Amino acid sequence: MEKVIDAPPQRIFDVLADGWTYSDWVVGTAHVRQVDDTWPRVGSRLHHKAGPWPFSLQDTSTVLECDAPHKFVVRAGLWPAGEAIVVFRLEPLDGGRTRVTIGEDFAAGLLRSVRNKLNDLVLHQRNKETLRRLSDIATRQKADR
């Protein structure tokens, strides 16, 4: 899934690198409880709640790769449902725009074992909305400056 955002890669990466905004743009994340001081360095974690109350689950997301402002990879946890590897790629375009590509694949748990077209459709819609929210924040930052 990809989206062209009217902001340069660094501005978009700045949103990805701010762990406290995670629940603002990651669909399904309800609350960020703590962010490691070293975020977004490889191995750093943020602690979040996902899902609606009172069924929300506490888990962590861990940075697997950070190549600012081009690539950002996290392992997003949602146990007992599982975990996913999420890859963001940022490609600069003319006019200060960026092509942002998100790839997400379930890496462990129940979600990995129940792959089907319905899951793919839900994941597609979730990632579409995640990119829309990421775009809103990055372009709002542009307007605020």
PDB file of C-alpha atoms in Angstrom:
ATOM      1  CA  MET A   1       0.000   0.000   0.000  1.00  0.00           C
ATOM      2  CA  GLU A   2       1.347   3.431  -0.827  1.00  0.00           C
ATOM      3  CA  LYS A   3       0.368   7.076  -0.635  1.00  0.00           C
ATOM      4  CA  VAL A   4       1.978  10.250  -1.936  1.00  0.00           C
ATOM      5  CA  ILE A   5       2.176  12.809   0.867  1.00  0.00           C
ATOM      6  CA  ASP A   6       2.713  16.524   0.317  1.00  0.00           C
ATOM      7  CA  ALA A   7       5.660  16.707   2.722  1.00  0.00           C
ATOM      8  CA  PRO A   8       9.377  15.874   2.463  1.00  0.00           C
ATOM      9  CA  PRO A   9      10.660  12.536   3.777  1.00  0.00           C
ATOM     10  CA  GLN A  10      12.280  14.053   6.869  1.00  0.00           C
ATOM     11  CA  ARG A  11       9.029  15.622   8.048  1.00  0.00           C
ATOM     12  CA  ILE A  12       7.208  12.305   7.669  1.00  0.00           C
ATOM     13  CA  PHE A  13      10.051  10.438   9.333  1.00  0.00           C
ATOM     14  CA  ASP A  14       9.897  12.899  12.231  1.00  0.00           C
ATOM     15  CA  VAL A  15       6.330  11.694  12.874  1.00  0.00           C
ATOM     16  CA  LEU A  16       7.450   8.046  12.732  1.00  0.00           C
ATOM     17  CA  ALA A  17      10.321   8.894  15.088  1.00  0.00           C
ATOM     18  CA  ASP A  18       8.037  10.470  17.699  1.00  0.00           C
ATOM     19  CA  GLY A  19       6.807   7.469  19.646  1.00  0.00           C
ATOM     20  CA  TRP A  20       4.317   9.574  21.584  1.00  0.00           C
ATOM     21  CA  THR A  21       2.307  10.177  18.375  1.00  0.00           C
ATOM     22  CA  TYR A  22       2.039   6.430  17.642  1.00  0.00           C
ATOM     23  CA  SER A  23      -1.567   6.189  18.831  1.00  0.00           C
ATOM     24  CA  ASP A  24      -2.478   9.215  16.694  1.00  0.00           C
ATOM     25  CA  TRP A  25      -1.675   7.515  13.394  1.00  0.00           C
ATOM     26  CA  VAL A  26      -1.512   3.742  14.028  1.00  0.00           C
ATOM     27  CA  VAL A  27      -5.030   2.408  13.580  1.00  0.00           C
ATOM     28  CA  GLY A  28      -6.038   0.221  16.512  1.00  0.00           C
ATOM     29  CA  THR A  29      -3.598   1.688  19.020  1.00  0.00           C
ATOM     30  CA  ALA A  30      -5.562   3.287  21.826  1.00  0.00           C
ATOM     31  CA  HIS A  31      -2.868   4.681  24.107  1.00  0.00           C
ATOM     32  CA  VAL A  32       0.919   4.990  24.370  1.00  0.00           C
ATOM     33  CA  ARG A  33       1.999   4.227  27.938  1.00  0.00           C
ATOM     34  CA  GLN A  34       5.764   4.710  27.668  1.00  0.00           C
ATOM     35  CA  VAL A  35       8.436   5.342  25.034  1.00  0.00           C
ATOM     36  CA  ASP A  36      12.082   4.376  25.513  1.00  0.00           C
ATOM     37  CA  ASP A  37      14.389   7.397  25.621  1.00  0.00           C
ATOM     38  CA  THR A  38      16.354   5.857  22.741  1.00  0.00           C
ATOM     39  CA  TRP A  39      13.341   5.633  20.363  1.00  0.00           C
ATOM     40  CA  PRO A  40      13.640   5.250  17.324  1.00  0.00           C
ATOM     41  CA  ARG A  41      17.021   3.490  17.582  1.00  0.00           C
ATOM     42  CA  VAL A  42      17.149  -0.214  16.764  1.00  0.00           C
ATOM     43  CA  GLY A  43      16.042  -2.253  19.768  1.00  0.00           C
ATOM     44  CA  SER A  44      14.105   0.568  21.420  1.00  0.00           C
ATOM     45  CA  ARG A  45      10.499  -0.014  22.371  1.00  0.00           C
ATOM     46  CA  LEU A  46       7.282   1.774  22.973  1.00  0.00           C
ATOM     47  CA  HIS A  47       4.604   0.377  25.222  1.00  0.00           C
ATOM     48  CA  HIS A  48       1.017   0.735  24.077  1.00  0.00           C
ATOM     49  CA  LYS A  49      -2.544  -0.413  24.469  1.00  0.00           C
ATOM     50  CA  ALA A  50      -4.474  -1.607  21.457  1.00  0.00           C
ATOM     51  CA  GLY A  51      -8.138  -2.285  20.924  1.00  0.00           C
ATOM     52  CA  PRO A  52     -11.287  -0.891  22.493  1.00  0.00           C
ATOM     53  CA  TRP A  53     -11.782  -0.633  26.220  1.00  0.00           C
ATOM     54  CA  PRO A  54     -12.405  -2.852  28.176  1.00  0.00           C
ATOM     55  CA  PHE A  55     -10.860  -5.377  25.801  1.00  0.00           C
ATOM     56  CA  SER A  56      -7.665  -3.431  25.125  1.00  0.00           C
ATOM     57  CA  LEU A  57      -4.394  -5.316  25.323  1.00  0.00           C
ATOM     58  CA  GLN A  58      -1.057  -4.042  26.590  1.00  0.00           C
ATOM     59  CA  ASP A  59       1.958  -4.799  24.442  1.00  0.00           C
ATOM     60  CA  THR A  60       5.082  -3.284  22.929  1.00  0.00           C
ATOM     61  CA  SER A  61       6.429  -2.349  19.527  1.00  0.00           C
ATOM     62  CA  THR A  62      10.155  -2.667  18.875  1.00  0.00           C
ATOM     63  CA  VAL A  63      12.312  -0.905  16.277  1.00  0.00           C
ATOM     64  CA  LEU A  64      14.016  -3.465  14.027  1.00  0.00           C
ATOM     65  CA  GLU A  65      15.562  -1.054  11.517  1.00  0.00           C
ATOM     66  CA  CYS A  66      15.926   2.712  11.332  1.00  0.00           C
ATOM     67  CA  ASP A  67      17.454   4.356   8.276  1.00  0.00           C
ATOM     68  CA  ALA A  68      16.283   7.966   8.596  1.00  0.00           C
ATOM     69  CA  PRO A  69      14.570   9.348   6.584  1.00  0.00           C
ATOM     70  CA  HIS A  70      14.213   6.440   4.151  1.00  0.00           C
ATOM     71  CA  LYS A  71      13.129   3.310   6.000  1.00  0.00           C
ATOM     72  CA  PHE A  72      11.617   2.398   9.340  1.00  0.00           C
ATOM     73  CA  VAL A  73      10.790  -1.155  10.454  1.00  0.00           C
ATOM     74  CA  VAL A  74       8.987  -2.160  13.646  1.00  0.00           C
ATOM     75  CA  ARG A  75       7.734  -5.376  15.177  1.00  0.00           C
ATOM     76  CA  ALA A  76       4.292  -4.459  16.459  1.00  0.00           C
ATOM     77  CA  GLY A  77       2.962  -6.679  19.218  1.00  0.00           C
ATOM     78  CA  LEU A  78      -0.646  -7.491  19.925  1.00  0.00           C
ATOM     79  CA  TRP A  79      -0.549 -10.647  22.030  1.00  0.00           C
ATOM     80  CA  PRO A  80      -2.326 -12.996  22.286  1.00  0.00           C
ATOM     81  CA  ALA A  81      -3.359 -12.267  18.696  1.00  0.00           C
ATOM     82  CA  GLY A  82       0.265 -12.121  17.553  1.00  0.00           C
ATOM     83  CA  GLU A  83       2.727  -9.666  16.119  1.00  0.00           C
ATOM     84  CA  ALA A  84       3.429  -8.068  12.774  1.00  0.00           C
ATOM     85  CA  ILE A  85       6.484  -6.715  11.020  1.00  0.00           C
ATOM     86  CA  VAL A  86       5.668  -3.290   9.586  1.00  0.00           C
ATOM     87  CA  VAL A  87       7.953  -1.665   7.012  1.00  0.00           C
ATOM     88  CA  PHE A  88       7.722   2.006   6.031  1.00  0.00           C
ATOM     89  CA  ARG A  89       9.668   3.192   2.982  1.00  0.00           C
ATOM     90  CA  LEU A  90       9.892   6.894   2.156  1.00  0.00           C
ATOM     91  CA  GLU A  91      10.863   7.905  -1.377  1.00  0.00           C
ATOM     92  CA  PRO A  92      11.425  11.598  -2.152  1.00  0.00           C
ATOM     93  CA  LEU A  93       9.508  13.009  -5.110  1.00  0.00           C
ATOM     94  CA  ASP A  94       9.648  16.323  -6.941  1.00  0.00           C
ATOM     95  CA  GLY A  95       8.014  19.301  -5.283  1.00  0.00           C
ATOM     96  CA  GLY A  96       8.853  18.286  -1.716  1.00  0.00           C
ATOM     97  CA  ARG A  97       6.482  15.315  -1.804  1.00  0.00           C
ATOM     98  CA  THR A  98       7.120  11.758  -0.636  1.00  0.00           C
ATOM     99  CA  ARG A  99       5.878   8.356  -1.720  1.00  0.00           C
ATOM    100  CA  VAL A 100       5.264   6.411   1.487  1.00  0.00           C
ATOM    101  CA  THR A 101       4.907   2.657   1.190  1.00  0.00           C
ATOM    102  CA  ILE A 102       3.730   0.494   4.070  1.00  0.00           C
ATOM    103  CA  GLY A 103       4.090  -3.252   4.133  1.00  0.00           C
ATOM    104  CA  GLU A 104       2.762  -5.338   6.973  1.00  0.00           C
ATOM    105  CA  ASP A 105       2.993  -9.057   7.510  1.00  0.00           C
ATOM    106  CA  PHE A 106       1.923 -11.096  10.496  1.00  0.00           C
ATOM    107  CA  ALA A 107       5.024 -12.710  11.966  1.00  0.00           C
ATOM    108  CA  ALA A 108       3.688 -14.756  14.863  1.00  0.00           C
ATOM    109  CA  GLY A 109       0.582 -15.799  16.727  1.00  0.00           C
ATOM    110  CA  LEU A 110      -2.992 -16.493  15.781  1.00  0.00           C
ATOM    111  CA  LEU A 111      -3.158 -13.788  13.117  1.00  0.00           C
ATOM    112  CA  ARG A 112      -0.355 -15.459  11.176  1.00  0.00           C
ATOM    113  CA  SER A 113      -2.168 -18.779  11.092  1.00  0.00           C
ATOM    114  CA  VAL A 114      -5.544 -17.428   9.898  1.00  0.00           C
ATOM    115  CA  ARG A 115      -4.519 -15.683   6.701  1.00  0.00           C
ATOM    116  CA  ASN A 116      -7.419 -15.284   4.335  1.00  0.00           C
ATOM    117  CA  LYS A 117      -8.953 -12.741   1.970  1.00  0.00           C
ATOM    118  CA  LEU A 118     -11.006 -11.133   4.746  1.00  0.00           C
ATOM    119  CA  ASN A 119      -7.862 -10.532   6.829  1.00  0.00           C
ATOM    120  CA  ASP A 120      -6.112  -9.114   3.766  1.00  0.00           C
ATOM    121  CA  LEU A 121      -9.018  -6.734   3.134  1.00  0.00           C
ATOM    122  CA  VAL A 122      -9.094  -5.590   6.774  1.00  0.00           C
ATOM    123  CA  LEU A 123      -5.312  -5.114   6.779  1.00  0.00           C
ATOM    124  CA  HIS A 124      -5.512  -3.154   3.502  1.00  0.00           C
ATOM    125  CA  GLN A 125      -8.169  -0.809   4.917  1.00  0.00           C
ATOM    126  CA  ARG A 126      -6.248  -0.423   8.183  1.00  0.00           C
ATOM    127  CA  ASN A 127      -3.038   0.509   6.370  1.00  0.00           C
ATOM    128  CA  LYS A 128      -4.906   2.887   4.072  1.00  0.00           C
ATOM    129  CA  GLU A 129      -6.259   4.726   7.123  1.00  0.00           C
ATOM    130  CA  THR A 130      -2.847   4.638   8.846  1.00  0.00           C
ATOM    131  CA  LEU A 131      -1.278   6.373   5.830  1.00  0.00           C
ATOM    132  CA  ARG A 132      -4.100   8.928   5.743  1.00  0.00           C
ATOM    133  CA  ARG A 133      -3.512   9.767   9.417  1.00  0.00           C
ATOM    134  CA  LEU A 134       0.259   9.904   8.941  1.00  0.00           C
ATOM    135  CA  SER A 135      -0.295  12.295   6.044  1.00  0.00           C
ATOM    136  CA  ASP A 136      -2.620  14.493   8.106  1.00  0.00           C
ATOM    137  CA  ILE A 137      -0.051  14.849  10.883  1.00  0.00           C
ATOM    138  CA  ALA A 138       2.904  15.472   8.540  1.00  0.00           C
ATOM    139  CA  THR A 139       1.065  18.066   6.487  1.00  0.00           C
ATOM    140  CA  ARG A 140      -0.383  19.724   9.582  1.00  0.00           C
ATOM    141  CA  GLN A 141       3.189  20.120  10.886  1.00  0.00           C
ATOM    142  CA  LYS A 142       3.992  21.872   7.614  1.00  0.00           C
ATOM    143  CA  ALA A 143       1.120  24.315   8.124  1.00  0.00           C
ATOM    144  CA  ASP A 144       2.162  24.970  11.723  1.00  0.00           C
ATOM    145  CA  ARG A 145       5.635  26.138  10.741  1.00  0.00           C
TER     146      ARG A 145
END
